[in-house]
Coordinates of C-alpha atoms and ligand atoms in Angstrom, one line a residue:
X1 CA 57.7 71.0 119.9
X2 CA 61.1 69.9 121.6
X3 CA 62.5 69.2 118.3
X4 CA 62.4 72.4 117.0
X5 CA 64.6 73.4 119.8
X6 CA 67.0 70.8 118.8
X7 CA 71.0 72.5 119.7
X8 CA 72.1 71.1 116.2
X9 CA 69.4 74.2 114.8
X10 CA 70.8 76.5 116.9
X11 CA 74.6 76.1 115.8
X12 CA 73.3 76.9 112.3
X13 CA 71.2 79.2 113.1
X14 CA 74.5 80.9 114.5
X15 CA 76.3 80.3 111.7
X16 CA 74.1 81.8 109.5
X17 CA 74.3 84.8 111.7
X18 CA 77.6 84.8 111.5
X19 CA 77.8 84.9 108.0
X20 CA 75.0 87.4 108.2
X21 CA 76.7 90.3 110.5
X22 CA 79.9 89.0 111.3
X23 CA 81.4 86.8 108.5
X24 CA 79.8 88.2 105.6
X25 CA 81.3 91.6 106.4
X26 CA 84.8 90.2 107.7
X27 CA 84.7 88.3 104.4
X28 CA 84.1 91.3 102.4
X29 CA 86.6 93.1 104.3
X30 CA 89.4 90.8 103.8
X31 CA 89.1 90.4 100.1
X32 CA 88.8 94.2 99.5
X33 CA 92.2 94.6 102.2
X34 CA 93.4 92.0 100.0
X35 CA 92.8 93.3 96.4
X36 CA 93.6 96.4 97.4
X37 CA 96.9 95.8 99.0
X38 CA 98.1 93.8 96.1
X39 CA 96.8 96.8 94.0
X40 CA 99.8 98.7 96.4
X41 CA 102.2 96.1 96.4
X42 CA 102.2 95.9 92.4
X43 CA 102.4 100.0 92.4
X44 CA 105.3 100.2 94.9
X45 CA 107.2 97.4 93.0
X46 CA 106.9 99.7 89.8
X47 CA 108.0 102.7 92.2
X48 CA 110.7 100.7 93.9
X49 CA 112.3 99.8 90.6
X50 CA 112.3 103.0 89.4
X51 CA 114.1 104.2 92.3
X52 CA 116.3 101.5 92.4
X53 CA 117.4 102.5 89.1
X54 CA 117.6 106.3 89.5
X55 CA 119.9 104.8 92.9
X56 CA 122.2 102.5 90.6
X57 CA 122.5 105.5 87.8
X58 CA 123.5 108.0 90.6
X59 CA 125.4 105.7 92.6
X60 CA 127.4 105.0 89.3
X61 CA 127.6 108.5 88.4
X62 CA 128.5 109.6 92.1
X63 CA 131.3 106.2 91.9
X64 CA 132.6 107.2 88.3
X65 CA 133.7 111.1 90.2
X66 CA 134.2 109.8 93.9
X67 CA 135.6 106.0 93.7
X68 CA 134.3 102.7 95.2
X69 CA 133.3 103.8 98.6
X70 CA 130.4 105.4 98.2
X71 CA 129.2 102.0 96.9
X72 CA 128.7 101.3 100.7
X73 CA 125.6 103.7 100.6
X74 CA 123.8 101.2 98.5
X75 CA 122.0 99.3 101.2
X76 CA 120.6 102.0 103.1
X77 CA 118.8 102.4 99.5
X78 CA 117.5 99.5 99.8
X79 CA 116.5 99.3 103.7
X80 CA 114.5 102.4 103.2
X81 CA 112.4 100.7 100.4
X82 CA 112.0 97.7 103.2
X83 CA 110.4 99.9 105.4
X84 CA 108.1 100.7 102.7
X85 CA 107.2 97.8 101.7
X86 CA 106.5 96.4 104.9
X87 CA 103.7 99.4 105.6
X88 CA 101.1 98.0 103.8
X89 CA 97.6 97.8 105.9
X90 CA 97.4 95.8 108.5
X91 CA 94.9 93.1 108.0
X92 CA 92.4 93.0 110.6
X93 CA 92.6 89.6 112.6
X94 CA 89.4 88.2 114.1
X95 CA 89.6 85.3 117.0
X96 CA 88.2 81.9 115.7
X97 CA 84.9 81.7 116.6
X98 CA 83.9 79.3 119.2
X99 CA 81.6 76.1 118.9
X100 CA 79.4 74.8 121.2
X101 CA 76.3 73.2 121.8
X102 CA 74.5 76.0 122.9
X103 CA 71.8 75.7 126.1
X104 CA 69.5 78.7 125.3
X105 CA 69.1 82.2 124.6
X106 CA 70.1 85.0 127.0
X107 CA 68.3 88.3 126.8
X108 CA 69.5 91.0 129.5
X109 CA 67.7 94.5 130.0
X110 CA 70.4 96.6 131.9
X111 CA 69.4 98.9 134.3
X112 CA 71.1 102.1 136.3
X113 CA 73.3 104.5 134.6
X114 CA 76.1 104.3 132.1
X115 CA 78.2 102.7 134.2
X116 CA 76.4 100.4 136.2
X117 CA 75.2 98.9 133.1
X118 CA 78.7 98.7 131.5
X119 CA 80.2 96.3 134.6
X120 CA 76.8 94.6 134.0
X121 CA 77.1 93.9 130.7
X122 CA 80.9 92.4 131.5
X123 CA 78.8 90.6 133.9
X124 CA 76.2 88.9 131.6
X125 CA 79.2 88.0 129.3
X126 CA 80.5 86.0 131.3
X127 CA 78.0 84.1 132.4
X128 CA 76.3 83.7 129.2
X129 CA 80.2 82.4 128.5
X130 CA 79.7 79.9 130.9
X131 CA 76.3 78.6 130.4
X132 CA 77.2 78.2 126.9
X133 CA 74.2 79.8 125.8
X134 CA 73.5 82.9 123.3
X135 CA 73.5 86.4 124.3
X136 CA 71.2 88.7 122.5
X137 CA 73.0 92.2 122.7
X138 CA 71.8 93.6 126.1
X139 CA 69.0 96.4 126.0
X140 CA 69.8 99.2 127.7
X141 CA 67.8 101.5 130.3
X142 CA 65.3 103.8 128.5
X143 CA 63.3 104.6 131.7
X144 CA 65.8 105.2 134.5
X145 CA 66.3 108.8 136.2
X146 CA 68.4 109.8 132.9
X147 CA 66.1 109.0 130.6
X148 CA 68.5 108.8 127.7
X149 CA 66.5 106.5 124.6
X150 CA 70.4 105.6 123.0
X151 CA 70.3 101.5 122.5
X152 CA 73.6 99.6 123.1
X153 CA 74.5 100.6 119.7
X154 CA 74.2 104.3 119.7
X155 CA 77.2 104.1 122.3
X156 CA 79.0 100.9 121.8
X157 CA 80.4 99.5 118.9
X158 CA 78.5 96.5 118.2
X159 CA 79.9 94.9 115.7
X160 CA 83.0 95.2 117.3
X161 CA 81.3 93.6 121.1
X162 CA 80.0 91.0 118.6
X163 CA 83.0 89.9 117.0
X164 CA 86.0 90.6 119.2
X165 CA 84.4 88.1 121.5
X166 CA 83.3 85.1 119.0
X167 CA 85.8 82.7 120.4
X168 CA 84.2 83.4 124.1
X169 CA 80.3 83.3 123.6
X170 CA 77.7 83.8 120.7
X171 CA 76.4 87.2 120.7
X172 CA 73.5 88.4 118.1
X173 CA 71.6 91.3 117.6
X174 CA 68.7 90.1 118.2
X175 CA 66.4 86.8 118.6
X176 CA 66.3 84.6 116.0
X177 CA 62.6 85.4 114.0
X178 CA 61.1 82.0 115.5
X179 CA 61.9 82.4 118.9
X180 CA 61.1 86.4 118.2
X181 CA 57.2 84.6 117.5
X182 CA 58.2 82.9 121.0
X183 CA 58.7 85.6 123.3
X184 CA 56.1 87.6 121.9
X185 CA 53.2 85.1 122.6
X186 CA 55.0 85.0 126.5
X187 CA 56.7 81.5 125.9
X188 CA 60.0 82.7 127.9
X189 CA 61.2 83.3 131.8
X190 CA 61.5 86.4 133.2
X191 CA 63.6 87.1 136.4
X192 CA 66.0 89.1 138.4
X193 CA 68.8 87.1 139.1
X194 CA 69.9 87.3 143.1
X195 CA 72.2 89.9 143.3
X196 CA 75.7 89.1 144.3
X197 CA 75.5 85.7 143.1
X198 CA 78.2 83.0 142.3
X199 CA 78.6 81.2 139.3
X200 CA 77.1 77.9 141.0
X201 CA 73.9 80.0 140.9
X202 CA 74.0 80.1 137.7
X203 CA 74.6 76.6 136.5
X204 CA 72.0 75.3 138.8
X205 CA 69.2 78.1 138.7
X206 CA 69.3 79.6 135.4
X207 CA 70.8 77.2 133.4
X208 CA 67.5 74.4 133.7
X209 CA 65.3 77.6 133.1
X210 CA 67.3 78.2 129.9
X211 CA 67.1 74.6 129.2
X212 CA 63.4 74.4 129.8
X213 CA 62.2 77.6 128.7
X214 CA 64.7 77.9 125.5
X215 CA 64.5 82.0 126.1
X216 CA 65.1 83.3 129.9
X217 CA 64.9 87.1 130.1
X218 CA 67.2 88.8 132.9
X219 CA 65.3 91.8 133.6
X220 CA 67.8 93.3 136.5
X221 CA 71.6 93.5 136.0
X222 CA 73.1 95.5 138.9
X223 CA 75.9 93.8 140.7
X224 CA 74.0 90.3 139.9
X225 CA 77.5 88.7 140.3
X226 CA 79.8 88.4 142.9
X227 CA 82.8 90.2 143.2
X228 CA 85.1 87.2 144.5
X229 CA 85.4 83.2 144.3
X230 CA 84.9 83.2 140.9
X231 CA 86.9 80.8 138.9
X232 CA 90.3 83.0 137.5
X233 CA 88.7 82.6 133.7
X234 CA 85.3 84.5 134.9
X235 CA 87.3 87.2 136.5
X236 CA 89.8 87.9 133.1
X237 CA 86.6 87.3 130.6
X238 CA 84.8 90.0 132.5
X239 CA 88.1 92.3 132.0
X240 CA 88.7 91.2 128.7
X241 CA 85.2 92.6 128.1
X242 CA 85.2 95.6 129.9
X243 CA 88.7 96.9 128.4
X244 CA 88.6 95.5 124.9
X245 CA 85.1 94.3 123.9
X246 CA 83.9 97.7 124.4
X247 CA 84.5 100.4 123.0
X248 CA 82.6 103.7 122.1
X249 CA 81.1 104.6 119.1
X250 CA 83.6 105.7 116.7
X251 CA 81.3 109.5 117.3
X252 CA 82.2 109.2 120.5
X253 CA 85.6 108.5 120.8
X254 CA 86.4 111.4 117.9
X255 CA 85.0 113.8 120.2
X256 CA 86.6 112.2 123.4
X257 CA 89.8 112.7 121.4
X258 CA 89.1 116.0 120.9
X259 CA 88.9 117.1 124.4
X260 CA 91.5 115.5 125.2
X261 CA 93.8 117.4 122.8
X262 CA 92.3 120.6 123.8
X263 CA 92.8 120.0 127.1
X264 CA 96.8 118.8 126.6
X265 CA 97.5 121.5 124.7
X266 CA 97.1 123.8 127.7
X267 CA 98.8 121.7 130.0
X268 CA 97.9 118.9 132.4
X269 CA 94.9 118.5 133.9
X270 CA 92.8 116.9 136.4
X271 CA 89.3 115.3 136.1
X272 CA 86.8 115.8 139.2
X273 CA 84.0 113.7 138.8
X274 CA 81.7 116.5 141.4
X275 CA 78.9 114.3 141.5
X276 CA 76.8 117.4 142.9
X277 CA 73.7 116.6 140.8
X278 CA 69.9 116.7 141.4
X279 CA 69.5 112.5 141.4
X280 CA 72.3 112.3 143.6
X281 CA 70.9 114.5 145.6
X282 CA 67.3 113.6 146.0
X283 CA 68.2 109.9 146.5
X284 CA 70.8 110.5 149.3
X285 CA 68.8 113.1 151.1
X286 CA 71.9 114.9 151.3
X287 CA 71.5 118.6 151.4
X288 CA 73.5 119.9 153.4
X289 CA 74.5 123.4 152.1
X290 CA 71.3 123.8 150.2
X291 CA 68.6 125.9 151.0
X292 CA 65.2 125.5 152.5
X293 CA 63.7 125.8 149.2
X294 CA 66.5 123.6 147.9
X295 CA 65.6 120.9 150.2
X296 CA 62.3 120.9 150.0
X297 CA 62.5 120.5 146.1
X298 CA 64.8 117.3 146.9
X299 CA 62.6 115.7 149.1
X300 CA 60.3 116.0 147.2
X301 CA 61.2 114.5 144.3
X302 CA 62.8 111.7 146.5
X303 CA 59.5 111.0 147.4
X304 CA 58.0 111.0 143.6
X305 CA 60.7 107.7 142.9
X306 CA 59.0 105.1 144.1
X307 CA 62.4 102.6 143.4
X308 CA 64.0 105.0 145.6
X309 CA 63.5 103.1 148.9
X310 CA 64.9 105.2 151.0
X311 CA 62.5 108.4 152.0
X312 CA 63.2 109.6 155.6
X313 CA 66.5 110.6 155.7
X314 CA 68.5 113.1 157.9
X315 CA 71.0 114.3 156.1
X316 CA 73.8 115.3 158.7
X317 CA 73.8 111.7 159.8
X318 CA 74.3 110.8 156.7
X319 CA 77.1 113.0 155.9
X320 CA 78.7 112.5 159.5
X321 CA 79.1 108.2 158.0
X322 CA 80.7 109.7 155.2
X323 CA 77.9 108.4 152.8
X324 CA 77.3 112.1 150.8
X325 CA 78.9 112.9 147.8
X326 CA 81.5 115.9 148.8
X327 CA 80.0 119.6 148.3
X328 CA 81.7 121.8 145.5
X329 CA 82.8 124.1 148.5
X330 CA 84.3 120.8 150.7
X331 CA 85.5 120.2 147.5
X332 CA 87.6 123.0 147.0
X333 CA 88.8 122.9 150.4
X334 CA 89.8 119.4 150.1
X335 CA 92.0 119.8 146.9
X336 CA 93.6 123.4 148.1
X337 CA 94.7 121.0 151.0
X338 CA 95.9 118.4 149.1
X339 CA 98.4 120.8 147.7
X340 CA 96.6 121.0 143.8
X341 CA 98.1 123.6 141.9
X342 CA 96.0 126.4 141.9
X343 CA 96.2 126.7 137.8
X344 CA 95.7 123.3 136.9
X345 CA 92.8 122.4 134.9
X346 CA 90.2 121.0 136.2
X347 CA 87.5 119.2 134.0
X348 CA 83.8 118.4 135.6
X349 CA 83.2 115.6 134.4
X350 CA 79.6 115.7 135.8
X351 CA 76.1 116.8 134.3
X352 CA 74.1 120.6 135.8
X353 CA 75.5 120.9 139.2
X354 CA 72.5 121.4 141.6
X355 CA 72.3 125.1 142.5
X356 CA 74.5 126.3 139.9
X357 CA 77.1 129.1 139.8
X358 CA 76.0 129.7 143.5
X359 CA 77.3 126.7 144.6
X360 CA 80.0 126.5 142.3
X361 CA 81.6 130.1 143.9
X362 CA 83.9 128.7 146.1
X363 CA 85.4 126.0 143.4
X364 CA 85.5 128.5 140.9
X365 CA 87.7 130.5 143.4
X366 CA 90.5 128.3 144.9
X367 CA 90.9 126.8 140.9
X368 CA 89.9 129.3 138.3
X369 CA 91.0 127.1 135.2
X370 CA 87.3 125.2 135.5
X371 CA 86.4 123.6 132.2
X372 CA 83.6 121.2 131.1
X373 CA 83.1 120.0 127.8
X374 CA 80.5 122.8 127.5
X375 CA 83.4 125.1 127.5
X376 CA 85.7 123.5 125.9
X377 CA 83.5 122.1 123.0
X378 CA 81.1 124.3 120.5
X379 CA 77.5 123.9 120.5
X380 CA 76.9 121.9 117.4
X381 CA 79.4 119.3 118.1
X382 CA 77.2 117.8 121.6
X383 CA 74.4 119.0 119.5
X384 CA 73.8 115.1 118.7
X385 CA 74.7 114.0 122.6
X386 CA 72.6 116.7 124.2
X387 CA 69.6 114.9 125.1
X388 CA 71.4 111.9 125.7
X389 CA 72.9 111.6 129.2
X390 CA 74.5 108.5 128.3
X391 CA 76.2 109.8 125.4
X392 CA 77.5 113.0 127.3
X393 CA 78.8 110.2 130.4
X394 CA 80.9 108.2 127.5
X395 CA 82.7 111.3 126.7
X396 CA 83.4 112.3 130.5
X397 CA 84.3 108.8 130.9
X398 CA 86.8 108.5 128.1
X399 CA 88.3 112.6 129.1
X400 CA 88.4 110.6 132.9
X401 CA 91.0 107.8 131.8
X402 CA 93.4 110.2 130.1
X403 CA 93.6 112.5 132.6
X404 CA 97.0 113.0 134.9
X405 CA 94.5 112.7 138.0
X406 CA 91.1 111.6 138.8
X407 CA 89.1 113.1 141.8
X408 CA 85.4 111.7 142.4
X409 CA 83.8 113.0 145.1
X410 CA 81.4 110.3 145.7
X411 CA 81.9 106.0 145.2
X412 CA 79.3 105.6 142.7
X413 CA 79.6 103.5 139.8
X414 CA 81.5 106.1 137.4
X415 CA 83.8 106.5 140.2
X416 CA 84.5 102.7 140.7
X417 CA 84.7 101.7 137.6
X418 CA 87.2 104.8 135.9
X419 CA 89.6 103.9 138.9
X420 CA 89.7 100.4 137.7
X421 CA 90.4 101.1 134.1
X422 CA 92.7 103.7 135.1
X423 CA 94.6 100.5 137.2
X424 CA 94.5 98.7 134.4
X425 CA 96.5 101.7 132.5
X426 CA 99.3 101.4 134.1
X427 CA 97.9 102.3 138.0
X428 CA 97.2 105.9 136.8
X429 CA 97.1 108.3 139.8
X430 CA 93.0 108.1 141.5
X431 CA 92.3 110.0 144.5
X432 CA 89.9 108.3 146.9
X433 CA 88.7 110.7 149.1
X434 CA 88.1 109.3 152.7
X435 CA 84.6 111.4 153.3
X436 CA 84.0 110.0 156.5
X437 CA 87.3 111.4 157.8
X438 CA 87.4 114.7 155.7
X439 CA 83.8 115.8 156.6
X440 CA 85.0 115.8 159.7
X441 CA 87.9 117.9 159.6
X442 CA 86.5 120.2 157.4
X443 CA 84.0 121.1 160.5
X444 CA 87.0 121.5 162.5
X445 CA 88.4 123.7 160.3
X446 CA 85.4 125.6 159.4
X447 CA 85.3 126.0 163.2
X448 CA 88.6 127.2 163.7
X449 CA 89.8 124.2 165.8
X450 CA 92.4 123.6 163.3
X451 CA 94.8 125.4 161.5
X452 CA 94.9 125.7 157.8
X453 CA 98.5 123.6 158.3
X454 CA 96.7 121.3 160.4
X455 CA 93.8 120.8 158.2
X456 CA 96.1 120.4 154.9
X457 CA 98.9 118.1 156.7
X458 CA 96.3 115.4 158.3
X459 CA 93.9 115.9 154.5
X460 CA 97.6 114.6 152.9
X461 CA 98.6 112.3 155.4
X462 CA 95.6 110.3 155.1
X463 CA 95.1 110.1 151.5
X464 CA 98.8 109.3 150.9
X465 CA 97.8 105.7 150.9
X466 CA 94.7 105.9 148.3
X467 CA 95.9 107.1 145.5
X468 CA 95.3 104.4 143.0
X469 CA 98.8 102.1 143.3
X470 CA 98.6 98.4 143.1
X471 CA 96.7 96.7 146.6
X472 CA 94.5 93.9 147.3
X473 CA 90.6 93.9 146.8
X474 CA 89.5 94.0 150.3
X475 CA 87.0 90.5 150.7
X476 CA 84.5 90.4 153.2
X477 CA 82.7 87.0 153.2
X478 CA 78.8 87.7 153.4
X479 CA 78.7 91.6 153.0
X480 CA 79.4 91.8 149.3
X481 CA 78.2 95.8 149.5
X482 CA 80.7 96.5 151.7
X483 CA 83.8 94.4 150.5
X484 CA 85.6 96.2 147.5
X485 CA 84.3 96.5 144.2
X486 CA 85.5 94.2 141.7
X487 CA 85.4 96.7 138.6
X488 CA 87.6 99.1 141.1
X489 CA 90.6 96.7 141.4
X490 CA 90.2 94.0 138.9
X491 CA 93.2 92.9 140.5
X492 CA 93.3 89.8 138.5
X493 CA 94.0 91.2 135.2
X494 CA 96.5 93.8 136.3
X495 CA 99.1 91.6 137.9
X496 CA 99.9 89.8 134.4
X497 CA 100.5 93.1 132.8
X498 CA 103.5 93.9 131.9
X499 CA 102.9 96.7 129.3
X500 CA 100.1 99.0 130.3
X501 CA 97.4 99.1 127.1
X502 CA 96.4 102.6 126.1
X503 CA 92.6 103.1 125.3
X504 CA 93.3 105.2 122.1
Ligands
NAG1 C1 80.0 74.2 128.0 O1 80.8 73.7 127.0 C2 82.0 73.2 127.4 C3 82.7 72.7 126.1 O2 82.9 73.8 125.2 C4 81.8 72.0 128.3 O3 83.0 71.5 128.8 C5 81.0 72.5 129.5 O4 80.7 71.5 130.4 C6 79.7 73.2 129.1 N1 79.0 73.8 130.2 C7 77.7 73.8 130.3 C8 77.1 74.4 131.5 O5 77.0 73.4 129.4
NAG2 C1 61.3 91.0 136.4 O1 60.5 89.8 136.3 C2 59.8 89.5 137.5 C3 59.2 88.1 137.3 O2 58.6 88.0 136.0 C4 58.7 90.6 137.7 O3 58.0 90.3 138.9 C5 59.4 91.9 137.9 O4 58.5 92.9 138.0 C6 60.3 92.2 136.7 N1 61.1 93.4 137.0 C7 61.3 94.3 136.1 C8 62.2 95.4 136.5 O5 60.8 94.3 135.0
NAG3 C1 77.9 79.9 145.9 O1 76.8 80.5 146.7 C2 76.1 79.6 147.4 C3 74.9 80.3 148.0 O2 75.2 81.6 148.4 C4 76.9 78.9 148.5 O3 76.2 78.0 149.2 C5 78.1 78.2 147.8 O4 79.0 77.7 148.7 C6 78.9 79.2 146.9 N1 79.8 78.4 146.0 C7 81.0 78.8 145.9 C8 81.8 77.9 144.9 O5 81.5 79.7 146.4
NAG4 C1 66.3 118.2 124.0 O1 65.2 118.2 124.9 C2 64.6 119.4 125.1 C3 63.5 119.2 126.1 O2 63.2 117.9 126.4 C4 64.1 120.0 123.8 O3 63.6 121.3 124.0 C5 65.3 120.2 122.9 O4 64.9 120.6 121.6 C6 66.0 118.8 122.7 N1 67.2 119.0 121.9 C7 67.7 118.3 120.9 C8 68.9 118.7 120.2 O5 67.0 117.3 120.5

């Protein structure tokens, strides 16, 4: 029995997957770059002669009228044919893969919405990285609160995940068919790793289940590694992951392109991420501007999730902490006070706002250039993304990074983890609304205790400081929930960067 689980097997085994989704088709790729740019290079000598000689006739007809200077002109002939020359397609350059002797096989299910599992699966990189075991390509949530059936490759690319990462850690698409047999008779470990861990977790209580078992199963993902004292390495793979390794489907991105143009054309525009849905909602117990009716359906439905711990709730506490998403009507007050032109655009990146064009009056009224992709996109093109909530929370998350300022009015996971890409791009302006503090001048406000001047001068004031620019991740030894996020200021991988990357 052990012998079959011998690590020399596995390396082939890798190999051969390699050559199977990897190689083969880099293989394949090269020679056809390669026959096809000698095919050029062969057709733009014959050009380049041709028009070398049509230069040397004119030049000699042009010298014969206008004497010998003109012959100075000859090498700009010739530096224009260098230009062309050198334009032949790039060839696309792979990292070497690496070897090890490999510990086990890593399977991950992912769970949460688009974003949580994105940080997660940066997460279960790198510590399949640093077990030196194989990752199976993690499975995403099919059953959460957004239902959405898309698998990892319906909105990453995979072969890209796969590839762009082979020097790092062996990723496959799936199990190997023997150790398929395996899991199916039971012969593996399941588990939720302990959330907030550190690496030394890890390497002493995973890795001998790996080692034992062959097959461990991570069947939880959220936040299941700490945010600080990690080695530097863990902290850069997990970037390296998060803003290179993946990337949207090639669908996706098209389309997030698309927006994005539609949306420049008119002018700049701002992205509020009004995270005024039902879900939200129902699991913070915060209703505060809703209706009787309204709240009812909300508690109820908090109620009917039974992962939803949380079921007596009163809601005005909660929004007095600061821990409810912003209403679209504090909402608009906020951004009139933050001086916002009144004409900008503003996309929603967000899903069906609970209680509709009611609720949406007030925003609709201080900013009338509201768009969504909805509006700005025709039917059949989301046709393919409509039932998918994933799919539709790519797009907004892609519109997010290139917009000239991003507004979420609630810290979820979208919210942490666009402000940290948008760091990495160059510390592109993010707006992180202090709700604790505006809640409670709005009430002022709304009671006439201060003046609009007031209101819109302390708003400003406050907020003058949390606008994205470079600080340190706040560390709180012990109370990982309430330190700051690690996707939200990766500061590690900004410092270095002297460039900012652009994500298209
Ligand atoms: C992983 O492999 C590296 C060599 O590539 C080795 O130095 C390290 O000790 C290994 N770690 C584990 C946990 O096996
Ligand atoms: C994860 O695995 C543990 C142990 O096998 C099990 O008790 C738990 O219900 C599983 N959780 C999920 C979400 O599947
Ligand atoms: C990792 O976590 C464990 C348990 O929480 C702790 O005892 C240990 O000191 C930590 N190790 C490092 C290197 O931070
Ligand atoms: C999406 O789902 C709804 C109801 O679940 C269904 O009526 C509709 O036809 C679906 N649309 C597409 C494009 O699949």
């Amino acid at each position: 029995m052990l012998k079959m689980w011998k690590t020399e097997d596995s390396v082939e085994e890798w190999e051969m997957k390699v050559k199977f989704f990897g190689g083969g088709k880099v293989d394949k790729l090269k020679t056809s770059v390669v026959s096809r740019s000698s095919m050029k290079l062969w057709m733009i000598r014959a050009i380049t002669t041709v028009l070398l000689w049509t230069c040397v006739v004119h030049l000699l007809a042009l010298g014969e009228i206008w004497g010998p200077r003109l012959i100075k002109s000859w090498p700009s002939c010739f530096s224009n044919q260098d230009v062309e020359l050198t334009s032949v397609p790039a060839k696309v350059v792979l990292p070497p893969k690496r070897i090890y002797k490999n510990n086990g096989y890593l399977m991950v299910s992912c769970n949460g919405g688009l974003n949580q599992m994105r940080a997660a699966i940066c997460d279960m990189v790198a510590i399949a990285r640093y077990l030196n075991v194989t990752l199976v390509v993690p499975e995403l949530d099919k059953s959460s609160f957004w239902n959405d059936p898309s698998e990892f490759q319906d909105i990453f690319d995979v072969d890209h995940f796969i590839t762009s990462l082979r020097d790092e850690v062996r990723i496959l698409k799936e199990l190997p068919p023997r150790l398929k047999t395996r899991v199916k008779l039971g012969l593996f470990y399941s588990l939720p790793p302990v959330s907030w861990s550190n690496i030394s977790y890890y390497t002493h209580q995973i890795l001998p289940l790996l080692q034992k078992y062959k097959v461990v199963h991570l069947n939880k993902t959220d936040a299941r590694l700490a945010n600080n004292g990690l080695p530097i390495e863990i902290q850069k793979l997990r970037c390296r992951v998060n803003f290179n390794a993946l990337k949207f489907t090639s669908q996706i991105e098209e389309l997030g392109r698309r927006v994005v143009r539609i949306l420049r054309e008119r002018g700049p525009f701002l992205v509020l991420h009004l995270r005024y849905e039902m879900d939200m909602l129902a699991f913070s117990g915060c209703t505060h501007g809703c209706n009787d009716e309204e709240t009812e359906q909300l508690t109820r439905m908090r109620y009917a999730y039974p992962w939803w711990k949380e079921k007596d709730i009163s809601s005005e506490m909660k929004r007095k902490e600061g821990l409810c998403p912003l209403t679209p009507e504090e909402t608009a007050l906020v951004l009139s006070a933050l001086g916002i032109d009144r004409n900008v655009q503003i996309y929603i990146a967000a899903g069906e706002i609970y209680g509709g064009k009611r609720r949406m009056k007030a925003l609709a009224s201080a900013f009338p250039n509201l768009v969504r992709k909805e509006t700005l996109l025709g039917p059949s093109d989301l046709k393919f993304f409509q039932n998918h909530s994933s799919q539709m929370a790519a797009l907004d998350y892609l519109v997010s990074l290139e917009s000239d300022i991003f507004v979420p009015t609630y810290n979820g996971n979208m919210a942490k983890v666009v402000e940290g890409h948008r760091r990495f791009l160059g510390f592109k302006k993010t707006i992180s609304l202090d709700r604790k503090l505006l809640v409670g001048l709005i009430d002022q406000y709304n009671k006439g205790s201060l003046s609009w001047d007031e209101f819109s001068s302390t708003v400003k004031e406050a907020h003058a400081d949390r606008m994205g620019s470079p600080k340190t991740r706040v560390v709180i030894p012990d109370k990982p929930k309430e330190e700051d996020y690690f996707y939200a200021n990766p500061q590690e991988c900004l410092q270095l960067l002297d460039e900012p990357l652009r994500s298209s």
